[in-house]
Coordinates of C-alpha atoms in Angstrom, one line a residue:
X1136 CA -103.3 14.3 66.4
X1137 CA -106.3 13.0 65.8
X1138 CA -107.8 9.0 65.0
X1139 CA -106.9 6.1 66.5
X1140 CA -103.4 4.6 66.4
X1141 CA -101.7 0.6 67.5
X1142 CA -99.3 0.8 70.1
X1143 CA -96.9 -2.0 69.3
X1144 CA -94.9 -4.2 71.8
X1145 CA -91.6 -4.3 71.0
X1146 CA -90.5 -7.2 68.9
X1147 CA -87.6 -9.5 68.9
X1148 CA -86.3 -10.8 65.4
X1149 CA -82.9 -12.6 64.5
X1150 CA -81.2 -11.8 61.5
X1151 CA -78.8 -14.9 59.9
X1152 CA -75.9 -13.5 58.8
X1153 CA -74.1 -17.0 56.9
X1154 CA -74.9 -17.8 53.2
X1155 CA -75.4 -21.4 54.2
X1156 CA -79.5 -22.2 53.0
X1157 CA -79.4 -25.8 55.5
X1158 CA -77.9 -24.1 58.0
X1159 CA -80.8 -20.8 58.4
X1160 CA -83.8 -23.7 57.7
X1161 CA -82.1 -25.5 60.9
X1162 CA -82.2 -22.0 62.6
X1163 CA -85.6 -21.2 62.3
X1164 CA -87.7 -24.0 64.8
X1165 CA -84.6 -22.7 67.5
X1166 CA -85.9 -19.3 66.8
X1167 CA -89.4 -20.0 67.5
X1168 CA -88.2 -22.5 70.5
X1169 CA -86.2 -19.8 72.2
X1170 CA -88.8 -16.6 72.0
X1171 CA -87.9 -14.8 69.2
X1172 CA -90.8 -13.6 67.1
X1173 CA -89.1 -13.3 63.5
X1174 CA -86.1 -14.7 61.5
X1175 CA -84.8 -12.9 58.3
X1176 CA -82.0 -13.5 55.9
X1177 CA -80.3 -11.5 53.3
X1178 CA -80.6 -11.2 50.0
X1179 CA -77.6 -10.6 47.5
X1180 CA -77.8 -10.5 43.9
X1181 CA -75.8 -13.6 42.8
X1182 CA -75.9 -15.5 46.3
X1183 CA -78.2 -18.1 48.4
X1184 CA -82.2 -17.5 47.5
X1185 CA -83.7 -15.5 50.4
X1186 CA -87.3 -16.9 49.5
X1187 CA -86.6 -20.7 49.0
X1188 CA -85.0 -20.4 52.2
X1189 CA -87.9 -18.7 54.4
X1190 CA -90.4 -21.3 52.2
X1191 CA -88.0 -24.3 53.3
X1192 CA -88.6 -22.1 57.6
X1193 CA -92.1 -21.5 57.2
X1194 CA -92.4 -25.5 57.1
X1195 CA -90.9 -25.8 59.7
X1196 CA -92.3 -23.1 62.2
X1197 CA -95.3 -21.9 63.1
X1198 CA -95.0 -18.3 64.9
X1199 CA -92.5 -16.1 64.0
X1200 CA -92.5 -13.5 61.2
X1201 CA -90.4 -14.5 57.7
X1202 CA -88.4 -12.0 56.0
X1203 CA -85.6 -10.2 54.2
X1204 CA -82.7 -8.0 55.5
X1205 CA -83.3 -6.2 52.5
X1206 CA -84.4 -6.9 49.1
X1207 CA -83.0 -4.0 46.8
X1208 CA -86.2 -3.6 44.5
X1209 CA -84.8 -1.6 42.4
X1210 CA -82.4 -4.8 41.2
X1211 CA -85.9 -7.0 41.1
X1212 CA -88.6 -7.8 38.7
X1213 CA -92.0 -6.8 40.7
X1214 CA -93.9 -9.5 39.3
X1215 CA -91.3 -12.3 40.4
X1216 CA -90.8 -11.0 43.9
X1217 CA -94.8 -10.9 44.5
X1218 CA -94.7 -14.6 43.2
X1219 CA -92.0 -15.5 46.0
X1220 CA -93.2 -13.6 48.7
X1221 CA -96.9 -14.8 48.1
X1222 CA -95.8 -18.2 48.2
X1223 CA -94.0 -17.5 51.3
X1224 CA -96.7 -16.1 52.8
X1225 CA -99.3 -19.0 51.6
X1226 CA -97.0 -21.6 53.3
X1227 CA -96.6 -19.8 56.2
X1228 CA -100.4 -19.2 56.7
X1229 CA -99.3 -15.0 56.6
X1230 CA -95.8 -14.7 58.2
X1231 CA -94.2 -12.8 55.6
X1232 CA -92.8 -9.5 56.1
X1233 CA -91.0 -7.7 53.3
X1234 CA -87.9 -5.4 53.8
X1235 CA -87.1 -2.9 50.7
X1236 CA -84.6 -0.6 49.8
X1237 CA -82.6 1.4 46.7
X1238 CA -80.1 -1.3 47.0
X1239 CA -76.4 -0.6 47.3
X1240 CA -74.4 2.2 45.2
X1241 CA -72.0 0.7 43.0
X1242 CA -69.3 2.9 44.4
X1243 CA -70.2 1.5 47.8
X1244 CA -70.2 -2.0 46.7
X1245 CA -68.7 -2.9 43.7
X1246 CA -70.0 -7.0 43.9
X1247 CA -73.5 -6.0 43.6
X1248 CA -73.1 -4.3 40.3
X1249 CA -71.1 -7.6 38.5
X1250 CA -74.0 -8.1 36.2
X1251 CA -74.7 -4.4 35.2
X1252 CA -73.9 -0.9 35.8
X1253 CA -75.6 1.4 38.3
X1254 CA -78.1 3.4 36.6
X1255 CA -78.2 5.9 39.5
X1256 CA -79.9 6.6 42.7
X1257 CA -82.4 9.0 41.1
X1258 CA -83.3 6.1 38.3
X1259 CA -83.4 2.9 41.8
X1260 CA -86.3 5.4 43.6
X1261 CA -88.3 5.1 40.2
X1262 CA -87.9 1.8 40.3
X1263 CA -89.0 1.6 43.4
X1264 CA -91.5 3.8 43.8
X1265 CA -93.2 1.7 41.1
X1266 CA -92.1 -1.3 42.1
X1267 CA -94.3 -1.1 45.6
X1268 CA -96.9 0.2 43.4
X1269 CA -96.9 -2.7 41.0
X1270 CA -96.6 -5.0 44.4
X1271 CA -99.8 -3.5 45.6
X1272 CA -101.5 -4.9 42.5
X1273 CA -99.8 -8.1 42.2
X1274 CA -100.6 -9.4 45.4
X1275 CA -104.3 -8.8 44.9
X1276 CA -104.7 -12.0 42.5
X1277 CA -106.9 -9.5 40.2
X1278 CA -106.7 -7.8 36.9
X1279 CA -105.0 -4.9 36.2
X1280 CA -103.3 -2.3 33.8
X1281 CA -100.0 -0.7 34.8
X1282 CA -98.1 1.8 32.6
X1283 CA -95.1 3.5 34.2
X1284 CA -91.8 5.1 33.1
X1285 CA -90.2 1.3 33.9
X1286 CA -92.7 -1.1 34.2
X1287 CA -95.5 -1.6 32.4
X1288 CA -98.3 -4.7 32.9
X1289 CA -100.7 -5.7 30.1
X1290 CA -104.4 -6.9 31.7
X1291 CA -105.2 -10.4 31.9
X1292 CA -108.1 -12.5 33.0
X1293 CA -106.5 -15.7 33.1
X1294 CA -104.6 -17.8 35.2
X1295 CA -104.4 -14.8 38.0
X1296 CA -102.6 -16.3 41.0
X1297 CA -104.5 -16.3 44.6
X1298 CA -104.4 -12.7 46.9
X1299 CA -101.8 -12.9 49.4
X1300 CA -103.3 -14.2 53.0
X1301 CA -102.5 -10.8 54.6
X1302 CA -104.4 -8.1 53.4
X1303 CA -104.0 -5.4 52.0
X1304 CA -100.7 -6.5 51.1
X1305 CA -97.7 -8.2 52.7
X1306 CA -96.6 -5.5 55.5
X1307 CA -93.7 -3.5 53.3
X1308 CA -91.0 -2.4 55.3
X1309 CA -89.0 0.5 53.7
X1310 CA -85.9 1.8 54.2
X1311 CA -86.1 5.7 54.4
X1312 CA -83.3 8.7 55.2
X1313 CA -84.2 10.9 58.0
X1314 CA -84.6 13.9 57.7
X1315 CA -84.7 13.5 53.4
X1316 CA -88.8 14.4 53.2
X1317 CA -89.2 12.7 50.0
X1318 CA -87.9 9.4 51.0
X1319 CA -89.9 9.8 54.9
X1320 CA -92.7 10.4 52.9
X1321 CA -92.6 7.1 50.8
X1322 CA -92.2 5.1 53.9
X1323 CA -95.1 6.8 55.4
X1324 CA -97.4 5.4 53.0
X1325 CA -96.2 1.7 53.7
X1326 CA -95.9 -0.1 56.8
X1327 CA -92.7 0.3 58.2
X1328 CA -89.7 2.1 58.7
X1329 CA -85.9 0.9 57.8
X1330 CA -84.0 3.9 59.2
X1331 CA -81.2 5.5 57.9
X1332 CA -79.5 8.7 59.1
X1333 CA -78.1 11.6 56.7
X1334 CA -77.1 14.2 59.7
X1335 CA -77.5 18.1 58.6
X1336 CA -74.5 19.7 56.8
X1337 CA -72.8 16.5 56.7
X1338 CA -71.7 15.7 52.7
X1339 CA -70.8 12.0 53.1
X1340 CA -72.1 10.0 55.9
X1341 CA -70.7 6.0 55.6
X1342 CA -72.1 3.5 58.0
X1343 CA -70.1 3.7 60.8
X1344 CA -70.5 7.6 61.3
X1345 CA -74.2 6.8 60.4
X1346 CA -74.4 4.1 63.3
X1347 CA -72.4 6.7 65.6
X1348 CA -74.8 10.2 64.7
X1349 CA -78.3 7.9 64.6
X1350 CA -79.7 8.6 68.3
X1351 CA -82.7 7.2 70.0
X1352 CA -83.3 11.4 70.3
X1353 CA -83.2 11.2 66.9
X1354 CA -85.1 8.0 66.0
X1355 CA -87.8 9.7 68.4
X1356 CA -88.0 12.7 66.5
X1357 CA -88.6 11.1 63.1
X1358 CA -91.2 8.3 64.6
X1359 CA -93.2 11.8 65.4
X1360 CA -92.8 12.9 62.4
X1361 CA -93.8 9.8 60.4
X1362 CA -96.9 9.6 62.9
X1363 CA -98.1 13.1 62.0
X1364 CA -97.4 12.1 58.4
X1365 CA -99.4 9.0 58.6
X1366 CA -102.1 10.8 60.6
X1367 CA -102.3 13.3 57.3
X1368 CA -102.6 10.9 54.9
X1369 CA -105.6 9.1 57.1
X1370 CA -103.3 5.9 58.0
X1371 CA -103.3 6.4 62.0
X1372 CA -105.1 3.3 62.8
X1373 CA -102.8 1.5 60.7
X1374 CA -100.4 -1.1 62.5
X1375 CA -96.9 0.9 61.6
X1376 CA -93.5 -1.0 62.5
X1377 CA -90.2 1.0 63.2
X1378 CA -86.7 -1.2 63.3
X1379 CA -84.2 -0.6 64.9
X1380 CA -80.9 -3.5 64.3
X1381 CA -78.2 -4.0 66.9
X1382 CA -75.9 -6.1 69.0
X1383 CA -76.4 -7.6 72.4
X1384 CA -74.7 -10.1 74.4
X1385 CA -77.3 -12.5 75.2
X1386 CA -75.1 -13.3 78.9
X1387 CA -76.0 -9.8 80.5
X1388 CA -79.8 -9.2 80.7
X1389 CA -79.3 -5.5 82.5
X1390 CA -76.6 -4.7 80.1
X1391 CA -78.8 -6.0 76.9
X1392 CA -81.9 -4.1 78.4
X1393 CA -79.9 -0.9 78.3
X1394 CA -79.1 -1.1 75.0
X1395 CA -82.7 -1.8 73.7
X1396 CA -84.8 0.2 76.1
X1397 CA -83.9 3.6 74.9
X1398 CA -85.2 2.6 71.4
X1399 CA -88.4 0.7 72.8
X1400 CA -88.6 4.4 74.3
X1401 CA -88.3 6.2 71.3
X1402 CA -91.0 4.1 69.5
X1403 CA -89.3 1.5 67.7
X1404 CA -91.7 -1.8 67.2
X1405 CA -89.1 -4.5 66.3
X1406 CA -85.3 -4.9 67.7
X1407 CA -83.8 -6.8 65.2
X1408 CA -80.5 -9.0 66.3
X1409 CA -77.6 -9.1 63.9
X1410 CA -74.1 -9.4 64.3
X1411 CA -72.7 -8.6 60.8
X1412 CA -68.9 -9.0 62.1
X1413 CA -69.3 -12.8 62.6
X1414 CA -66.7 -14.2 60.0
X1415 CA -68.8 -17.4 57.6
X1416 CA -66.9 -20.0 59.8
X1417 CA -68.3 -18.9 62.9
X1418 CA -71.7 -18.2 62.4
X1419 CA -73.2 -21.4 63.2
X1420 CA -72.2 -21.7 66.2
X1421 CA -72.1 -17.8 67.0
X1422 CA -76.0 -18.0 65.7
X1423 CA -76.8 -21.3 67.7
X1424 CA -75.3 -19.4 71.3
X1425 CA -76.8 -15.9 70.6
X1426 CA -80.6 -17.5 69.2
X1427 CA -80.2 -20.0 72.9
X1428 CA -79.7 -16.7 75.0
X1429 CA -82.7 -15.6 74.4
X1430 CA -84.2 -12.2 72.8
X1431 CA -82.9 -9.0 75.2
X1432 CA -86.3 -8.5 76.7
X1433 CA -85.2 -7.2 79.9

């Protein structure tokens, strides 16, 4: 493959788990403090604001990467998520890092869809195919015209808000199925990859057969693919993340090497640590032990 492409170091983010907004803003200088190069939250529809809180940490840190474990965009008006995320990344002096995805079926997860009915996951990729489109424009502080099957945007001159600090855009993370080609090819075009894992001939995959069936042999074979794709649409010499989320101990460095090194080894950029089994009570002090430890660097 031709042109020239960013070999990433593998990063090291932590992911809080708890709904609590003082306790992730009291996180975040331990974060930086103990090596860790990001800190992202999650973001529910009717639940703690993702983007006050990562404002509230970017005051309060100076190094690590700011961001979401994931926004559904789908569920989100486009011109009030570029609003949050370019304040985010103003305070931050260009931290921000944005994680999207369809956003939860409502047979999956009936408490996302309190507020209104699942329109389908044919009708969420519309919305968010042209919802990173209308981000792509939004963030640019400049006039435009947008008229797509959802969203549409009038042009204005006036009172356009300032371009993000990272240009072209906030780096848009996306969560895409491998091997589904249309949804690889829509991460390919952004700036990195969220994977999930539909193996072949299986009908219904849930999570946990998901977690079990998604290899570092397989994560290796769709980072080459995604390359090739990116190389094809000119994009090589593009910085490209891949993510890969887990569980280590933070007490046994060999052990926690083990589990990370295979991915580093398959390509993945960023190991992000989350430990979604940690009941509310417990994640304070589960958070403050695990951040202390250390990222599993090996």
């Amino acid at each position: 493959m031709g042109g020239t492409r960013y070999v990433l170091r593998m990063r090291y983010g932590f992911v809080v788990t708890g709904s609590d907004p003082n306790l992730a803003v009291e996180l975040a200088p331990l974060i930086e403090q103990h090596g860790w190069d990001g800190m992202f939250v999650w973001e529910g529809i009717w639940a703690t604001d993702p983007w006050s809180v990562l404002a509230a940490a970017a005051m309060r840190t100076e190094r690590i990467c700011l961001g979401t474990m994931l926004t559904p965009l789908p569920r989100r008006r486009p011109w009030e998520l570029a609003s949050q995320t370019a304040t985010v990344d103003a305070l931050s002096h260009g931290r921000t890092v944005l994680s999207v995805g369809l956003g939860v079926p409502q047979e999956v997860e009936q408490r996302f869809w309190i507020f209104e009915d699942d329109p389908g996951r044919r009708t969420r990729a519309e919305l968010l195919d042209e919802g990173l489109e209308m981000l792509d424009h939004l963030w640019r502080g400049e006039p435009f015209e947008y008229d797509g099957q959802h969203y549409r945007a009038a042009r204005t001159e006036t009172l356009l808000p300032a371009a993000t600090v990272q240009r072209p855009r906030i780096p848009t993370w996306v969560v895409g199925v491998w091997p589904r080609m249309k949804s690889m090819r829509r991460v390919a075009r952004y700036d990195g990859w969220i994977p999930n894992y539909a193996p072949p001939g299986a009908s219904v995959v849930d999570a946990e057969q998901q977690a079990a069936a998604y290899t570092p042999e397989v994560a290796a074979e769709a980072i080459a693919w995604l390359r090739a794709e990116r190389d094809r649409l000119g994009l090589a010499d593009r910085p490209f993340d891949v993510v890969q989320e887990g569980v280590t101990t933070g007490t046994d460095a060999a052990a926690d090497a083990a589990v990370v090194r295979p991915w580093a080894d398959a390509g993945a950029t960023w190991w992000l640590e989350a430990d979604w089994s940690v009941p509310e009570e417990r994640v304070a002090d589960a958070a403050r032990a695990r951040i202390a430890a250390g990222p599993p660097r090996g």
